[in-house]
Structures are given as structure tokens and as C-alpha cells.
PDB file of N, CA and C in Angstrom:
ATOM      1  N   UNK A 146     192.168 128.406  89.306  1.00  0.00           N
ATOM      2  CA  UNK A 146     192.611 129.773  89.386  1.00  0.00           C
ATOM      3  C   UNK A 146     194.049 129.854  88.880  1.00  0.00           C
ATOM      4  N   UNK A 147     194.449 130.851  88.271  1.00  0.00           N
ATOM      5  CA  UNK A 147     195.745 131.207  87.601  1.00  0.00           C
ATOM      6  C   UNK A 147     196.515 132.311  88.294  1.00  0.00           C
ATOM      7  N   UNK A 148     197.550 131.697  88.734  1.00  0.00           N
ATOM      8  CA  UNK A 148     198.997 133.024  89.726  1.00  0.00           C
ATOM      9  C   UNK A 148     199.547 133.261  88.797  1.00  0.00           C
ATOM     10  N   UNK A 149     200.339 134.502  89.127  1.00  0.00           N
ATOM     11  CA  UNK A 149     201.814 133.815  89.439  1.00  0.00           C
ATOM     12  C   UNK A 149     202.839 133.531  90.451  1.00  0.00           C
ATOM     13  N   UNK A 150     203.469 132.699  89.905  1.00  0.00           N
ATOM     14  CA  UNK A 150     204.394 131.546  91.440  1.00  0.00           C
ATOM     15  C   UNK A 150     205.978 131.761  90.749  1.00  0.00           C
ATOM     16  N   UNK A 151     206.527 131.531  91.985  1.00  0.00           N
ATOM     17  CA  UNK A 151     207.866 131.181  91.798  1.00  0.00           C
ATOM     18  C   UNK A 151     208.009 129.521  92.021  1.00  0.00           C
ATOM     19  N   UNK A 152     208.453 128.934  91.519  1.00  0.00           N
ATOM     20  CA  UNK A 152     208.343 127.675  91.421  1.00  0.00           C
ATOM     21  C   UNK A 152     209.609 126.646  91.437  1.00  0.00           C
ATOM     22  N   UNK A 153     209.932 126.119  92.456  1.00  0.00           N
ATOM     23  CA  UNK A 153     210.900 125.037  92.419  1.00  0.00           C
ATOM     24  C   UNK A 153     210.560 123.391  91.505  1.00  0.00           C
ATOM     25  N   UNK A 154     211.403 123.821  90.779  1.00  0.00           N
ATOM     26  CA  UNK A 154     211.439 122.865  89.182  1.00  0.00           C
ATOM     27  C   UNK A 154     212.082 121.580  90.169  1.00  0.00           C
ATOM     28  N   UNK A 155     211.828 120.062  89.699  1.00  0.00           N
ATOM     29  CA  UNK A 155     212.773 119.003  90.032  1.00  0.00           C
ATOM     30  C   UNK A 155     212.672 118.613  88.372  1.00  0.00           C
ATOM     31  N   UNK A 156     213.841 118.453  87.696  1.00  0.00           N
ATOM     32  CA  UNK A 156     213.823 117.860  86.562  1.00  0.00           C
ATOM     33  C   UNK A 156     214.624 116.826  86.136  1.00  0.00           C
ATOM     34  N   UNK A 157     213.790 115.637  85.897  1.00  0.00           N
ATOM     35  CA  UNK A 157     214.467 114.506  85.790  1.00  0.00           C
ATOM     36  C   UNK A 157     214.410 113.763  84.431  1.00  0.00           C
ATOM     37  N   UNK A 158     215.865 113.767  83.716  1.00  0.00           N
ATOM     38  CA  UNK A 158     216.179 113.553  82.474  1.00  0.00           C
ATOM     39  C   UNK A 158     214.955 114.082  81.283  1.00  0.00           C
ATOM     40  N   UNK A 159     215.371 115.722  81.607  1.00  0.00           N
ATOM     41  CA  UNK A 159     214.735 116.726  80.772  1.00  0.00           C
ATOM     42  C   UNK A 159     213.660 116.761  80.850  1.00  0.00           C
ATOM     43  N   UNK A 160     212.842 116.026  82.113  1.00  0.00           N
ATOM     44  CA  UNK A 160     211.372 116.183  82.041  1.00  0.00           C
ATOM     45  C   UNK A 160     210.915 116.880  83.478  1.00  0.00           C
ATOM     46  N   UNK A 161     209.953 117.630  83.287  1.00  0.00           N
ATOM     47  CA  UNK A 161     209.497 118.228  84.640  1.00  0.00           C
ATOM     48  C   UNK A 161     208.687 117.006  85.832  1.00  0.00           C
ATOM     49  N   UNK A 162     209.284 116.328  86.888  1.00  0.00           N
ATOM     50  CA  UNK A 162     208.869 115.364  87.362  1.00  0.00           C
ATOM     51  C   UNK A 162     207.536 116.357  88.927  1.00  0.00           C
ATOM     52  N   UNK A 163     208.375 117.229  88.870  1.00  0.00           N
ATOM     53  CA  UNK A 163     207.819 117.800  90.712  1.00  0.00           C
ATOM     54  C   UNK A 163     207.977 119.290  90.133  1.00  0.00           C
ATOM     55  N   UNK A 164     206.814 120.129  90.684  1.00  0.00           N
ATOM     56  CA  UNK A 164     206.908 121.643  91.280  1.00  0.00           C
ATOM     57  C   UNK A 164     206.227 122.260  92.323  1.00  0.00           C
ATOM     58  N   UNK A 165     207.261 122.571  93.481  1.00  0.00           N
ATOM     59  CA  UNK A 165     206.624 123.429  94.410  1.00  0.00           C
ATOM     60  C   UNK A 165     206.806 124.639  94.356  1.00  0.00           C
ATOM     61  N   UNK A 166     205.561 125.583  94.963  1.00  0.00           N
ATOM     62  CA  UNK A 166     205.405 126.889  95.499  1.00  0.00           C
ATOM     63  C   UNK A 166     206.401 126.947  96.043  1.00  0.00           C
ATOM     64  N   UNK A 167     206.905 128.342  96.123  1.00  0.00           N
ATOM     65  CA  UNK A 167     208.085 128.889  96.790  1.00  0.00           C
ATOM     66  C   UNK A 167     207.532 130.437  97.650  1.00  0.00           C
ATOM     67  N   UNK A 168     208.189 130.847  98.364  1.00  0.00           N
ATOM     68  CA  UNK A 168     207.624 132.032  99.035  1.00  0.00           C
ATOM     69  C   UNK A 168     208.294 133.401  98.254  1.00  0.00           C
ATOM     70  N   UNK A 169     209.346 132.939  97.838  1.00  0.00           N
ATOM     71  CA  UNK A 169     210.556 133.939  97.076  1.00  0.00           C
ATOM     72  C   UNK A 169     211.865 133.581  96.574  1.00  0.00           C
ATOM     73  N   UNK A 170     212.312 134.184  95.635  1.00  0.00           N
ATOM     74  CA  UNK A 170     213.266 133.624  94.536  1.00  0.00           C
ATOM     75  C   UNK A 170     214.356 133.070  95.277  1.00  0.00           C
ATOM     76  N   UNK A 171     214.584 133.909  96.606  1.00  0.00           N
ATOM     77  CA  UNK A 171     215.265 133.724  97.344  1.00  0.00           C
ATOM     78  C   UNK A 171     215.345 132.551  97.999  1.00  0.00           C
ATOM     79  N   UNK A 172     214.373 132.088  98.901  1.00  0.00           N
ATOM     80  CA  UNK A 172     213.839 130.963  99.220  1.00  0.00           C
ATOM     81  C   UNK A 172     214.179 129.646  97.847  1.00  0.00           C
ATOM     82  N   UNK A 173     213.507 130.061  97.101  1.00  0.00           N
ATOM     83  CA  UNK A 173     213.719 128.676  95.952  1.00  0.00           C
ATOM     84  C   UNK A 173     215.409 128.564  95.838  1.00  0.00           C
ATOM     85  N   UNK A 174     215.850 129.508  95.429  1.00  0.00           N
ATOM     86  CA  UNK A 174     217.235 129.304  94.911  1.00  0.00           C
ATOM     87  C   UNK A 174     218.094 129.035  96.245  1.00  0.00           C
ATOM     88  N   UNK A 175     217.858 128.631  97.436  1.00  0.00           N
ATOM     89  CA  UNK A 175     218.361 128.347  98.755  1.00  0.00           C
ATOM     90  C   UNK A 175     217.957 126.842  98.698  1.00  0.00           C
ATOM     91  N   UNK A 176     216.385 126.399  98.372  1.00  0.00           N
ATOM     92  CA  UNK A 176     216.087 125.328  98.353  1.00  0.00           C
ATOM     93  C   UNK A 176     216.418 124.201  97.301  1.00  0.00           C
ATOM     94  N   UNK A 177     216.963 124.928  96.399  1.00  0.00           N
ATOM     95  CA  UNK A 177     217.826 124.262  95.440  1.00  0.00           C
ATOM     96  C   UNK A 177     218.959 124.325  95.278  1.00  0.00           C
ATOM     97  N   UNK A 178     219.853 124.722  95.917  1.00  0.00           N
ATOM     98  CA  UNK A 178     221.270 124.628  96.410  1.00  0.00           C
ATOM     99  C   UNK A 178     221.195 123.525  97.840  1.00  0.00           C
ATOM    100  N   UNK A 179     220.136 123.233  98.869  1.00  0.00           N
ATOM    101  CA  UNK A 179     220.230 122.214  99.519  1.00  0.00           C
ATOM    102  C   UNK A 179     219.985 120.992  98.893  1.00  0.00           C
ATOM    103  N   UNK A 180     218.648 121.010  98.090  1.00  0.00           N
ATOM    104  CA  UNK A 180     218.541 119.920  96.765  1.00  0.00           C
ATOM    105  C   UNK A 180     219.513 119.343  96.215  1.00  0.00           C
ATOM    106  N   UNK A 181     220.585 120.039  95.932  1.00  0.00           N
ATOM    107  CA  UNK A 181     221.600 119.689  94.631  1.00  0.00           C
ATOM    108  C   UNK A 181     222.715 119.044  95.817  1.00  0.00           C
ATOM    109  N   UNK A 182     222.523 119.164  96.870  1.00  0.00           N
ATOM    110  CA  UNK A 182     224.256 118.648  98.109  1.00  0.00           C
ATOM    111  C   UNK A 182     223.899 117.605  97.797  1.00  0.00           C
ATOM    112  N   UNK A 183     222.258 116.681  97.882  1.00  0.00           N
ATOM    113  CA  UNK A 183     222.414 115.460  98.343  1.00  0.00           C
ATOM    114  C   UNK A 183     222.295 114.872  97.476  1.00  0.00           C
ATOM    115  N   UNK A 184     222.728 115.240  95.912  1.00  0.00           N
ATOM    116  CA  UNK A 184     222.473 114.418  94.499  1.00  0.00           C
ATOM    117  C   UNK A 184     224.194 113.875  94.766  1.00  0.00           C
ATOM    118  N   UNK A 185     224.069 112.668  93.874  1.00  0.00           N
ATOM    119  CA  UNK A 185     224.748 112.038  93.120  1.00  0.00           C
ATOM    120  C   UNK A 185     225.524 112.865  92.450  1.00  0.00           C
ATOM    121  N   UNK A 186     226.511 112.901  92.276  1.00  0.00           N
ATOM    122  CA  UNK A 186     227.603 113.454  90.821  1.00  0.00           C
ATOM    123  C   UNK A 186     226.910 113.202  89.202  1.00  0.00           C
ATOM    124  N   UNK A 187     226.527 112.092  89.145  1.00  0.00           N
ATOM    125  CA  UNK A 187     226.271 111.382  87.938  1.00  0.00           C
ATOM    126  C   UNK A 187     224.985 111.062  87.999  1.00  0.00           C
ATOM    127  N   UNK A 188     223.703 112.007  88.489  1.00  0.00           N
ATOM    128  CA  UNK A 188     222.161 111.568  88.833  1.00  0.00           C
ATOM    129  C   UNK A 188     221.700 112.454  87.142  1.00  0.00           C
ATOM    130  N   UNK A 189     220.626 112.249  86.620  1.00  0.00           N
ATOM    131  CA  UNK A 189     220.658 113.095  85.979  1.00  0.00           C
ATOM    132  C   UNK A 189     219.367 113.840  86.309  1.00  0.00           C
ATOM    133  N   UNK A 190     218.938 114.564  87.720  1.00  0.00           N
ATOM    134  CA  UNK A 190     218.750 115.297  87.860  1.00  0.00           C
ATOM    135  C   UNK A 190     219.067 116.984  88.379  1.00  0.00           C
ATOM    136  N   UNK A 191     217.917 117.748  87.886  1.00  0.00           N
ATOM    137  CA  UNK A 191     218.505 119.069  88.035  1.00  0.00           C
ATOM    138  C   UNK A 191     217.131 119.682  88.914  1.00  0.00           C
ATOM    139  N   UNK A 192     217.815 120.883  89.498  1.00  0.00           N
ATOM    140  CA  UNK A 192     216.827 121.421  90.263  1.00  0.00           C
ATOM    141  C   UNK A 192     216.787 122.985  89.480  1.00  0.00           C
ATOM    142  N   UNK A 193     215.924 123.499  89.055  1.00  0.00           N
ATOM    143  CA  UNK A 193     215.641 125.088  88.530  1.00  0.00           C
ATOM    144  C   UNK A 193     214.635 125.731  89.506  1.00  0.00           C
ATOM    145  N   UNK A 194     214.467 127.107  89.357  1.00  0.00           N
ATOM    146  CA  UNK A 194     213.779 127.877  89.839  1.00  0.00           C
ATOM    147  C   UNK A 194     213.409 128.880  88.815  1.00  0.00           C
ATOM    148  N   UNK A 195     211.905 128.944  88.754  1.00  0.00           N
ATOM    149  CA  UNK A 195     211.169 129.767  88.014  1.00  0.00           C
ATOM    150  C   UNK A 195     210.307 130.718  88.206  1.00  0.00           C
ATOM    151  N   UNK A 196     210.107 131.963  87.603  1.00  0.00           N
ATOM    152  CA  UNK A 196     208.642 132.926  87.616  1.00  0.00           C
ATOM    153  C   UNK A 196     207.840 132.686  86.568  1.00  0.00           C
ATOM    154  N   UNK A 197     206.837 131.996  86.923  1.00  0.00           N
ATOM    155  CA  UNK A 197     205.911 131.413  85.767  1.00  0.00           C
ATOM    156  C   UNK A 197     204.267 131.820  86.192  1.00  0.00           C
ATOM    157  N   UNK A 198     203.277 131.347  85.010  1.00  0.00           N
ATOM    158  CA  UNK A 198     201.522 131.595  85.395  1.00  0.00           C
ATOM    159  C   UNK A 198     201.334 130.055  85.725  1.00  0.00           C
ATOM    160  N   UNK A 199     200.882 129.719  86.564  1.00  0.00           N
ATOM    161  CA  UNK A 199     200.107 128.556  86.657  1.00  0.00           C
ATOM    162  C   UNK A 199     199.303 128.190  87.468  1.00  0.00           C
ATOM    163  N   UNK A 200     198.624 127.480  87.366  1.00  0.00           N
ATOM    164  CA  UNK A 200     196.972 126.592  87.206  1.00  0.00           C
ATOM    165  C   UNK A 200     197.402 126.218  89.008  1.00  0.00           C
ATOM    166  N   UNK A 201     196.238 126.973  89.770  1.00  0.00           N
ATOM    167  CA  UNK A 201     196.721 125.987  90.923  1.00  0.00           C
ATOM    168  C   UNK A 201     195.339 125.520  91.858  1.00  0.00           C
ATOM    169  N   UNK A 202     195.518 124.728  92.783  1.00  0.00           N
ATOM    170  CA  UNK A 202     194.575 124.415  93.419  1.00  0.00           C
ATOM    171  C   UNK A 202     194.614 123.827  95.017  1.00  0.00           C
ATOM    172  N   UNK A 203     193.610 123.967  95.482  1.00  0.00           N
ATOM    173  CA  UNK A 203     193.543 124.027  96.953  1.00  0.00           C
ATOM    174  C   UNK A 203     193.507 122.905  97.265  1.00  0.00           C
ATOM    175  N   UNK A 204     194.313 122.805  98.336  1.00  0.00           N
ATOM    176  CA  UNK A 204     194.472 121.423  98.942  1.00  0.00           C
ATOM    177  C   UNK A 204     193.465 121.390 100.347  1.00  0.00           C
ATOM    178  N   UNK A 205     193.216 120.417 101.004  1.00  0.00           N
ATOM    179  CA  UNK A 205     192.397 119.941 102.114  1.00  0.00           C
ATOM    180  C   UNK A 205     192.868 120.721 103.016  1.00  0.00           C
ATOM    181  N   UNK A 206     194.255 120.804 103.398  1.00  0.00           N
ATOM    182  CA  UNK A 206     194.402 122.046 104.506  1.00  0.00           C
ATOM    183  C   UNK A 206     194.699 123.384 104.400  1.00  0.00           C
ATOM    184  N   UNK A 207     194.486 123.898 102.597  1.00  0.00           N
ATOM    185  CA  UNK A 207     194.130 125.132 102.798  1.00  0.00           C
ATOM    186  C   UNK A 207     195.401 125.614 102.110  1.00  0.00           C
ATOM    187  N   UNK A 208     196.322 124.955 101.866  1.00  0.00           N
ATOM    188  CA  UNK A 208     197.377 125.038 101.089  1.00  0.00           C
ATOM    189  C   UNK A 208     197.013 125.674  99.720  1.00  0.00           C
ATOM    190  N   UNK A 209     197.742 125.463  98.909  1.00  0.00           N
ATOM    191  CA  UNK A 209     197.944 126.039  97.518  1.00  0.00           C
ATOM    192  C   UNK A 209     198.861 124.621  97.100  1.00  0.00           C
ATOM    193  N   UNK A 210     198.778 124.488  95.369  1.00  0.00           N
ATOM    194  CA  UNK A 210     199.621 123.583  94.876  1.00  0.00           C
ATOM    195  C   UNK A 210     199.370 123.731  93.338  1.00  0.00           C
ATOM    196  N   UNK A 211     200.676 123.414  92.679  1.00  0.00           N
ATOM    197  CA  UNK A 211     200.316 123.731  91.459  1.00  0.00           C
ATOM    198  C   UNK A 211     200.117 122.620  90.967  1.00  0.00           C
ATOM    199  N   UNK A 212     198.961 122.389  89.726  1.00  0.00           N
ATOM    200  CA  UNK A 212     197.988 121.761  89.171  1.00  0.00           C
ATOM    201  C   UNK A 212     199.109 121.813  87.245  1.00  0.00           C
ATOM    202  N   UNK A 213     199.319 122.684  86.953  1.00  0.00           N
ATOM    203  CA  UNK A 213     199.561 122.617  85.426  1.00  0.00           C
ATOM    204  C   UNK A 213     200.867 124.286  85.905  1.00  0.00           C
ATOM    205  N   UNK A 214     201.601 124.229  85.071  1.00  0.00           N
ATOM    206  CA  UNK A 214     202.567 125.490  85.066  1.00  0.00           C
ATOM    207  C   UNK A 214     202.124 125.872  83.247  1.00  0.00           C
ATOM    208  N   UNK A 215     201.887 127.252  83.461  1.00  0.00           N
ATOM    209  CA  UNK A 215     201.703 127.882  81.558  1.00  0.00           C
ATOM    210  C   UNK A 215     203.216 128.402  81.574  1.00  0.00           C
ATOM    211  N   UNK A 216     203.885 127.574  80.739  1.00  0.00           N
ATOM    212  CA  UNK A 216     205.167 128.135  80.307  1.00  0.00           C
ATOM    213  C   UNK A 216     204.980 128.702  78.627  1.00  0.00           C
ATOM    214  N   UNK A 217     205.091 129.963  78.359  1.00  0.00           N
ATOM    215  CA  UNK A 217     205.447 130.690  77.291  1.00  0.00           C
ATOM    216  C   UNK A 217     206.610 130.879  76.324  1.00  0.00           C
TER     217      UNK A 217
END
């Protein structure tokens, strides 16, 4: 099935490693300002937040999770 999600990006040396569901932009961009305290100075990761379509699928307890993100 295809949403759309707001999506907490983990990106590690320009590559998309992790994305979670978020409840709201708000929420993500809170959860990535706690993300970013406990980095390294010199890590080369980054944390983004996005409104994107993507591919998602149900987990065993009923959850949601994204499967593929359609970036345009």
C-alpha cells in the first residue's frame, strides 16, 4: 500500500541507511534535533525530515513501516 508519511531520514555518508514514520513534522523535526545531541562533531551522519509517497507495510503488531520511500 502507498501513503503519504512524514519520515525521519538517518543518512549515512549520503546514503539513506534508516526511515521512520513520524506522527508530524513536528514530532520528526524534535526527533531529529534529539538525534543530532548525541552525534559526534565529525560523524558523517545527518538526520532529515521528509513529506514523501511510500511503499509501506504491516508489521506483526499492527504497526506500519516503510518498505521503499518514492522520492520524485
Amino acid at each position: 500500500m502507498t501513503e503519504l508519511v512524514v519520515a525521519l531520514l538517518m543518512i549515512v555518508h549520503g546514503e539513506i541507511k534508516e526511515a521512520r514514520i513520524q506522527p508530524s513534522m513536528g514530532k520528526c523535526l524534535e526527533g531529529a534535533r534529539v538525534a543530532k545531541r548525541g552525534l559526534k562533531p565529525d560523524s558523517n551522519i545527518k538526520y532529515q525530515c521528509i513529506k514523501s509517497m511510500a511503499e509501506l507495510e504491516d508489521n506483526i503488531d499492527g504497526s506500519k513501516s516503510i518498505k521503499k520511500l518514492i522520492i520524485e
